[in-house]
CSV table of C-alpha atoms in Angstrom, one decimal:
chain,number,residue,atom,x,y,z
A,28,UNK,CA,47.3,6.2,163.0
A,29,UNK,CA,47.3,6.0,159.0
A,30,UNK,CA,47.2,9.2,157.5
A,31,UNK,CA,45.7,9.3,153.9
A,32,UNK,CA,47.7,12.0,151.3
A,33,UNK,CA,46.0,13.2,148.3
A,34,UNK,CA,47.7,15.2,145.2
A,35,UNK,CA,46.4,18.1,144.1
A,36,UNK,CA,48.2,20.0,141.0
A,37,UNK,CA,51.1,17.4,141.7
A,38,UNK,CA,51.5,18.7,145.2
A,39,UNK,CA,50.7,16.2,148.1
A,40,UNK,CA,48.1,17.5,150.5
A,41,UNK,CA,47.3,15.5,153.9
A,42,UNK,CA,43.8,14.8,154.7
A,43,UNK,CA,44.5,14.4,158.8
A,44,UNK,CA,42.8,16.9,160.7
A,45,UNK,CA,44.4,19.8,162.3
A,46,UNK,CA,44.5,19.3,166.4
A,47,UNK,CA,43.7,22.9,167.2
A,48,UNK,CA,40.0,22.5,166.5
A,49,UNK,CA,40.2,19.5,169.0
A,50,UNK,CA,42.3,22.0,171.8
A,51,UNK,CA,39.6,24.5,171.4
A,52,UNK,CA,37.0,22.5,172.0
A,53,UNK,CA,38.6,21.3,175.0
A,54,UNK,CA,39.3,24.4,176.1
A,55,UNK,CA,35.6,25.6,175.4
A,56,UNK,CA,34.7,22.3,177.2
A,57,UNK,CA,36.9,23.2,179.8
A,58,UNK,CA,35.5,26.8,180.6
A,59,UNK,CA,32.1,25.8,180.0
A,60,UNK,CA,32.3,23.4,182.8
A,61,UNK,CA,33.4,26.4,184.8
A,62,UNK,CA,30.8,28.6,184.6
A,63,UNK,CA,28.4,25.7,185.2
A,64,UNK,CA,29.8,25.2,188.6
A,65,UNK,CA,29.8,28.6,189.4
A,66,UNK,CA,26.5,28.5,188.4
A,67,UNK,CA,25.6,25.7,190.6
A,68,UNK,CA,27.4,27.0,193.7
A,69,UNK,CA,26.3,30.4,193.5
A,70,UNK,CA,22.6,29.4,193.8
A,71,UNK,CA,23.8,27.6,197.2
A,72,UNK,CA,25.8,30.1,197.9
A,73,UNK,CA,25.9,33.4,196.7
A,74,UNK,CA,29.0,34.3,198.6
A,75,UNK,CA,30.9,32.4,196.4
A,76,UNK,CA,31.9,34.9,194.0
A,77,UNK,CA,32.8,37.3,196.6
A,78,UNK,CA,34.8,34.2,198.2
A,79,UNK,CA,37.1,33.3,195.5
A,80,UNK,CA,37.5,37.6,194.8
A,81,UNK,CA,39.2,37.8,198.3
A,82,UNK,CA,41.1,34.3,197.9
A,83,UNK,CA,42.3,36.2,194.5
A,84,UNK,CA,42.9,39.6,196.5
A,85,UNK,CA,44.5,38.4,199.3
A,86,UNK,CA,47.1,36.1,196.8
A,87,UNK,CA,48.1,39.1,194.5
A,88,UNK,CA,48.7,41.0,198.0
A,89,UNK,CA,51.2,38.5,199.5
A,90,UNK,CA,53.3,38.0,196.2
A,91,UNK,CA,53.3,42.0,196.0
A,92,UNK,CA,54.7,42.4,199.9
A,93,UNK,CA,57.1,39.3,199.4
A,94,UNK,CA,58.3,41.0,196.3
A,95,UNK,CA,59.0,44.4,198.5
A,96,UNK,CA,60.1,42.4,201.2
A,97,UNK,CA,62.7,40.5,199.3
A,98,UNK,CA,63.7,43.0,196.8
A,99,UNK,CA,62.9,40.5,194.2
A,100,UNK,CA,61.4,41.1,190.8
A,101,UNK,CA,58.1,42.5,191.3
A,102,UNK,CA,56.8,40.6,187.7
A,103,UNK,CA,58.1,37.1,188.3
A,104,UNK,CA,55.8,37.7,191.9
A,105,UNK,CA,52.8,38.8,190.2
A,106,UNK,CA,52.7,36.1,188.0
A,107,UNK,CA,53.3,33.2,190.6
A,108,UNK,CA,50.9,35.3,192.9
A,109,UNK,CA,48.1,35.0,189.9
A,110,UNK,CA,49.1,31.6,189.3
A,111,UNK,CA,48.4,31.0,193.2
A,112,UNK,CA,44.9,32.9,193.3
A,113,UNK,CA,43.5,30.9,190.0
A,114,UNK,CA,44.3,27.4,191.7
A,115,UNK,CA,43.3,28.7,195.3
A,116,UNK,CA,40.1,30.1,193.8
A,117,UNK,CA,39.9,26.9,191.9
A,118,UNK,CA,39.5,24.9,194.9
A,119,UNK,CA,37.2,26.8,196.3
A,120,UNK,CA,34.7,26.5,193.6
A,121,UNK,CA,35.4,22.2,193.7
A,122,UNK,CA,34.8,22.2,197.3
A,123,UNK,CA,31.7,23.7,197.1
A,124,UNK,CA,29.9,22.3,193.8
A,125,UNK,CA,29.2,18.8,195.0
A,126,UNK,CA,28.0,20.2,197.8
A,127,UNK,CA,25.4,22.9,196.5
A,128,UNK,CA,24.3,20.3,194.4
A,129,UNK,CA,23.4,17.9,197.2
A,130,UNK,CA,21.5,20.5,198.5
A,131,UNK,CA,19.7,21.6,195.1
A,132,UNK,CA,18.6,17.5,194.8
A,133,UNK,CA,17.5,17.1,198.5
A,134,UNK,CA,14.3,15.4,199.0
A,135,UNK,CA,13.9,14.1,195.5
A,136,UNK,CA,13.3,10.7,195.4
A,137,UNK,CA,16.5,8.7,194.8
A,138,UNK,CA,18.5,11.8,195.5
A,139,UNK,CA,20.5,9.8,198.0
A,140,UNK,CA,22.0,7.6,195.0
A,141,UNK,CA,23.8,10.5,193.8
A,142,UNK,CA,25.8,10.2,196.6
A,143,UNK,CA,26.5,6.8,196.8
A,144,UNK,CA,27.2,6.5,193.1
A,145,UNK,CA,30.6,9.1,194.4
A,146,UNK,CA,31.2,7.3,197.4
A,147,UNK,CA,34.3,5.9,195.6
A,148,UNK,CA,36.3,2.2,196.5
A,149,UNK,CA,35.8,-0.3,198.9
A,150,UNK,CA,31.9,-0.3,199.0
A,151,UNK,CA,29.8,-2.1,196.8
A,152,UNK,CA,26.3,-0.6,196.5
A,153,UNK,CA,22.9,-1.7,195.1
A,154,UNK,CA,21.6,-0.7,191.7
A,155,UNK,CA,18.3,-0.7,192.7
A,156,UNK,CA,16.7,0.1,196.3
A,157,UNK,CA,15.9,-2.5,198.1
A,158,UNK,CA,12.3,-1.8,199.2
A,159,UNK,CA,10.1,1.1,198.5
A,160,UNK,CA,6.5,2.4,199.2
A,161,UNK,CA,3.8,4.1,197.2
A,162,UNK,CA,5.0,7.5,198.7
A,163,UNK,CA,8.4,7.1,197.0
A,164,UNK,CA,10.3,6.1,200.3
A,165,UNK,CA,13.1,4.2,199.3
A,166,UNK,CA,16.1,2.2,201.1
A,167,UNK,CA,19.3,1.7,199.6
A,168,UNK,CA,21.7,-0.8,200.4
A,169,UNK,CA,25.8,-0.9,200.3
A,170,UNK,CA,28.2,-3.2,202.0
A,171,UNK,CA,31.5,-2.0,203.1
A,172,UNK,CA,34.3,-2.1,205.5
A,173,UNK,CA,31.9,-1.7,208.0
A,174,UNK,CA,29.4,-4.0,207.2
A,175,UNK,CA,26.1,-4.0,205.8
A,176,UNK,CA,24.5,-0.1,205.4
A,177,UNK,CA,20.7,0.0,205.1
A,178,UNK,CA,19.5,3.9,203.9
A,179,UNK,CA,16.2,5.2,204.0
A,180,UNK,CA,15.3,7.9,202.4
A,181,UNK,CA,11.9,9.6,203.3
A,182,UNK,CA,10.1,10.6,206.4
A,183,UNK,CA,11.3,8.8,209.5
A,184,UNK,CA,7.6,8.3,210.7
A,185,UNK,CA,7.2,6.4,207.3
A,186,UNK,CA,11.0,4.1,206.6
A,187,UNK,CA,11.5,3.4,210.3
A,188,UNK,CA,9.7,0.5,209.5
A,189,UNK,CA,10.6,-0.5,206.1
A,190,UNK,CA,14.0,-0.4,207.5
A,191,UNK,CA,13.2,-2.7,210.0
A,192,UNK,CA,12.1,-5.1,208.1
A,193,UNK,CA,15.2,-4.6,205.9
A,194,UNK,CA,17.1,-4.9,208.7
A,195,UNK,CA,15.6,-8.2,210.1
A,196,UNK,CA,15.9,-9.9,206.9
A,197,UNK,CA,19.9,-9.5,206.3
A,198,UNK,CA,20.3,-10.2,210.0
A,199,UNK,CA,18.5,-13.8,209.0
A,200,UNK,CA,20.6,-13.9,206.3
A,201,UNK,CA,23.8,-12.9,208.0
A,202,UNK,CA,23.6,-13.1,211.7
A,203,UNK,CA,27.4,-12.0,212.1
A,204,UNK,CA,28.2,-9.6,210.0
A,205,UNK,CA,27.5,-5.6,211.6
A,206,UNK,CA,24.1,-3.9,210.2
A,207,UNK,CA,24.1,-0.1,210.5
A,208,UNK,CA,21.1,1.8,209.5
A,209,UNK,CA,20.8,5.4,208.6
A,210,UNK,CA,17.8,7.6,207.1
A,211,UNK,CA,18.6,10.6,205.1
A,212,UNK,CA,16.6,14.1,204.8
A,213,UNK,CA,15.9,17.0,206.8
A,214,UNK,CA,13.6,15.9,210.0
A,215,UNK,CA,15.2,15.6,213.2
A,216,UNK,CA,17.8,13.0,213.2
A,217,UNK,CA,17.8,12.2,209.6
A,218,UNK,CA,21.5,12.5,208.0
A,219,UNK,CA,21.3,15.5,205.7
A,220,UNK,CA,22.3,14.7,201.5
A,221,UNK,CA,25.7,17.0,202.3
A,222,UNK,CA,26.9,15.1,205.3
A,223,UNK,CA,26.1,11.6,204.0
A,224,UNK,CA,29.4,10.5,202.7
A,225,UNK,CA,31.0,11.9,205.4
A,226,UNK,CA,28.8,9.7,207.6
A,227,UNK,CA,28.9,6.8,206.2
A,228,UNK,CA,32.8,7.5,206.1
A,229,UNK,CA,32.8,7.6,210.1
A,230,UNK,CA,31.4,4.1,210.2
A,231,UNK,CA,32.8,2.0,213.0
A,232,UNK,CA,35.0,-0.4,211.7
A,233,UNK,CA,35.8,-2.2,215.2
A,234,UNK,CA,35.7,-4.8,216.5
A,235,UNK,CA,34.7,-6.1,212.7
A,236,UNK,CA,35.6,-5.0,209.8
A,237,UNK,CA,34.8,-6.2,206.4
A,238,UNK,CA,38.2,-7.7,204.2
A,239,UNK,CA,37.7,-6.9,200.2
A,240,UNK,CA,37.0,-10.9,199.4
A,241,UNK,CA,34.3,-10.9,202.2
A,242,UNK,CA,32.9,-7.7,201.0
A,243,UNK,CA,32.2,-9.6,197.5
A,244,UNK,CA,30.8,-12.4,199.6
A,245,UNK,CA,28.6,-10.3,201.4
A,246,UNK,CA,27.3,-8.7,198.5
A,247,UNK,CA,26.6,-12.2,196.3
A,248,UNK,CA,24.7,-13.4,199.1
A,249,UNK,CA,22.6,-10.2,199.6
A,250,UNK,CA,22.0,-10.1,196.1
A,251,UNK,CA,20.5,-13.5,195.9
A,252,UNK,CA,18.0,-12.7,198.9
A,253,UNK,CA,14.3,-13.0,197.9
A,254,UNK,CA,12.9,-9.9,196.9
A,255,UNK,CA,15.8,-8.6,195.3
A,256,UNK,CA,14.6,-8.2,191.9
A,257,UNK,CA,11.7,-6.0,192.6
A,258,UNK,CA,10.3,-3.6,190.2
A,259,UNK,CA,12.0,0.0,189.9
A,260,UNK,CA,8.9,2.3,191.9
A,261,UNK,CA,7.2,4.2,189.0
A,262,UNK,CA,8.3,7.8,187.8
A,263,UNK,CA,11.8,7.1,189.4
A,264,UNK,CA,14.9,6.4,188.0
A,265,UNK,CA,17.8,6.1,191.1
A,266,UNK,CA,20.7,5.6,188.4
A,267,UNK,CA,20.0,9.5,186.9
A,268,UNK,CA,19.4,11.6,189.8
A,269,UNK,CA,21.5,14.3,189.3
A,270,UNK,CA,21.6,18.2,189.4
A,271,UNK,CA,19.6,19.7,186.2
A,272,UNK,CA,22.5,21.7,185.5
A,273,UNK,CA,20.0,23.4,182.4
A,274,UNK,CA,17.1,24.3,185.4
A,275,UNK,CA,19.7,25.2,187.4
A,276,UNK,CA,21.1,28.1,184.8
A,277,UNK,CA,17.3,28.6,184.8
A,278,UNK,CA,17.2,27.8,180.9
């Protein structure tokens, strides 16, 4: 990168910026995103604090025994011990974030998006749902190693029969490729938001499963099934449902 030098008095001055501005905003970023998740997990779970305390505790009380123990230097095992507790208590906060906010979106429309949107590779998911009601009930579609994966979200009295229509039509369209259907939400034998990846994770892949080029193939074909440009339902928007981390600090 060019950096321009002016003279001043004779003297030549660089105009490039200093990086430590840059550092601490990144480090203020950093921190900042911190306390949000705390912030987020603790209305989920208010143990959490109290959680990564004893996961802090209990590592500054094993580097101190191993130091007596050995008869090494009791500093160098504090400091490894506090290295230990910050990246133990560190986990503890990622494993539960994602979480607590699954649970803090539950039952808004679309919610289930914010989940598929993390599912990661190998699937290939639908922008848009695939069908929808005047009550907001919405089903989802993604095609993956183990097939085609229809997801309603809503009351099961009201998708289980939007999703068996969807279900009906991609078994016209594709008679041999596995269809697995799933409705998320909290009635009786819904999949809850927080165990939905996990679910759809524990898809059978046997006897079939889905290569990467016929995953592609599935999804081109879906995609070009009538009724697959319909209109996003009004007053939702599936591709920015996510935790209001300003509500959620209760600003």
């Amino acid at each position: 990168m060019c950096q321009r030098t002016d003279v001043v008095y004779g003297v030549p001055v660089s105009s490039a910026q200093s990086p430590q501005p840059k550092k601490k905003r990144r480090l203020a970023q950093y921190l900042q995103n911190i306390k949000d998740s705390y912030t987020i997990s603790r209305r989920t779970y208010p143990w959490i604090g109290w959680a990564m305390l004893a996961a802090f505790a209990v590592c500054i009380a094993v580097g101190v025994a191993i130091s007596f123990a050995s008869g090494m230097s009791l500093w160098y095992w504090l400091i490894l011990s506090i290295m230990m507790a910050l990246m133990v208590a560190m986990i503890i906060l990622s494993l539960t974030v994602r979480r607590a906010s699954y649970a803090q979106i539950e039952g808004m429309p679309g919610a289930a998006k914010a989940v598929l949107d993390q599912i990661g590779r190998g699937w290939y998911v639908e922008p848009e749902p695939v069908a929808f009601t005047k009550h907001q009930d919405l089903v989802w579609r993604l095609v993956g190693r183990p097939g085609v994966v229809l997801i309603a979200e809503g009351p099961g009295t009201r998708t289980r029969r939007m999703l068996a229509e969807e279900e009906r039509k991609v078994h016209r369209l594709l008679s041999t490729v596995p269809i697995h259907t799933l409705q998320v939400g909290t009635d009786a034998g819904q999949v809850r938001l927080t165990e939905l990846s996990k679910t759809l994770r524990g898809l059978p892949t046997k006897p079939t499963s889905l290569t990467d080029s016929e995953i592609t193939q599935v999804s081109k074909r879906l995609t070009s099934m009538a009724g697959r440009n319909l209109p996003v339902p009004r007053h939702i928007d599936p591709n920015k449902v996510r935790p209001d981390r300003r509500a959620m600090r209760g600003r």
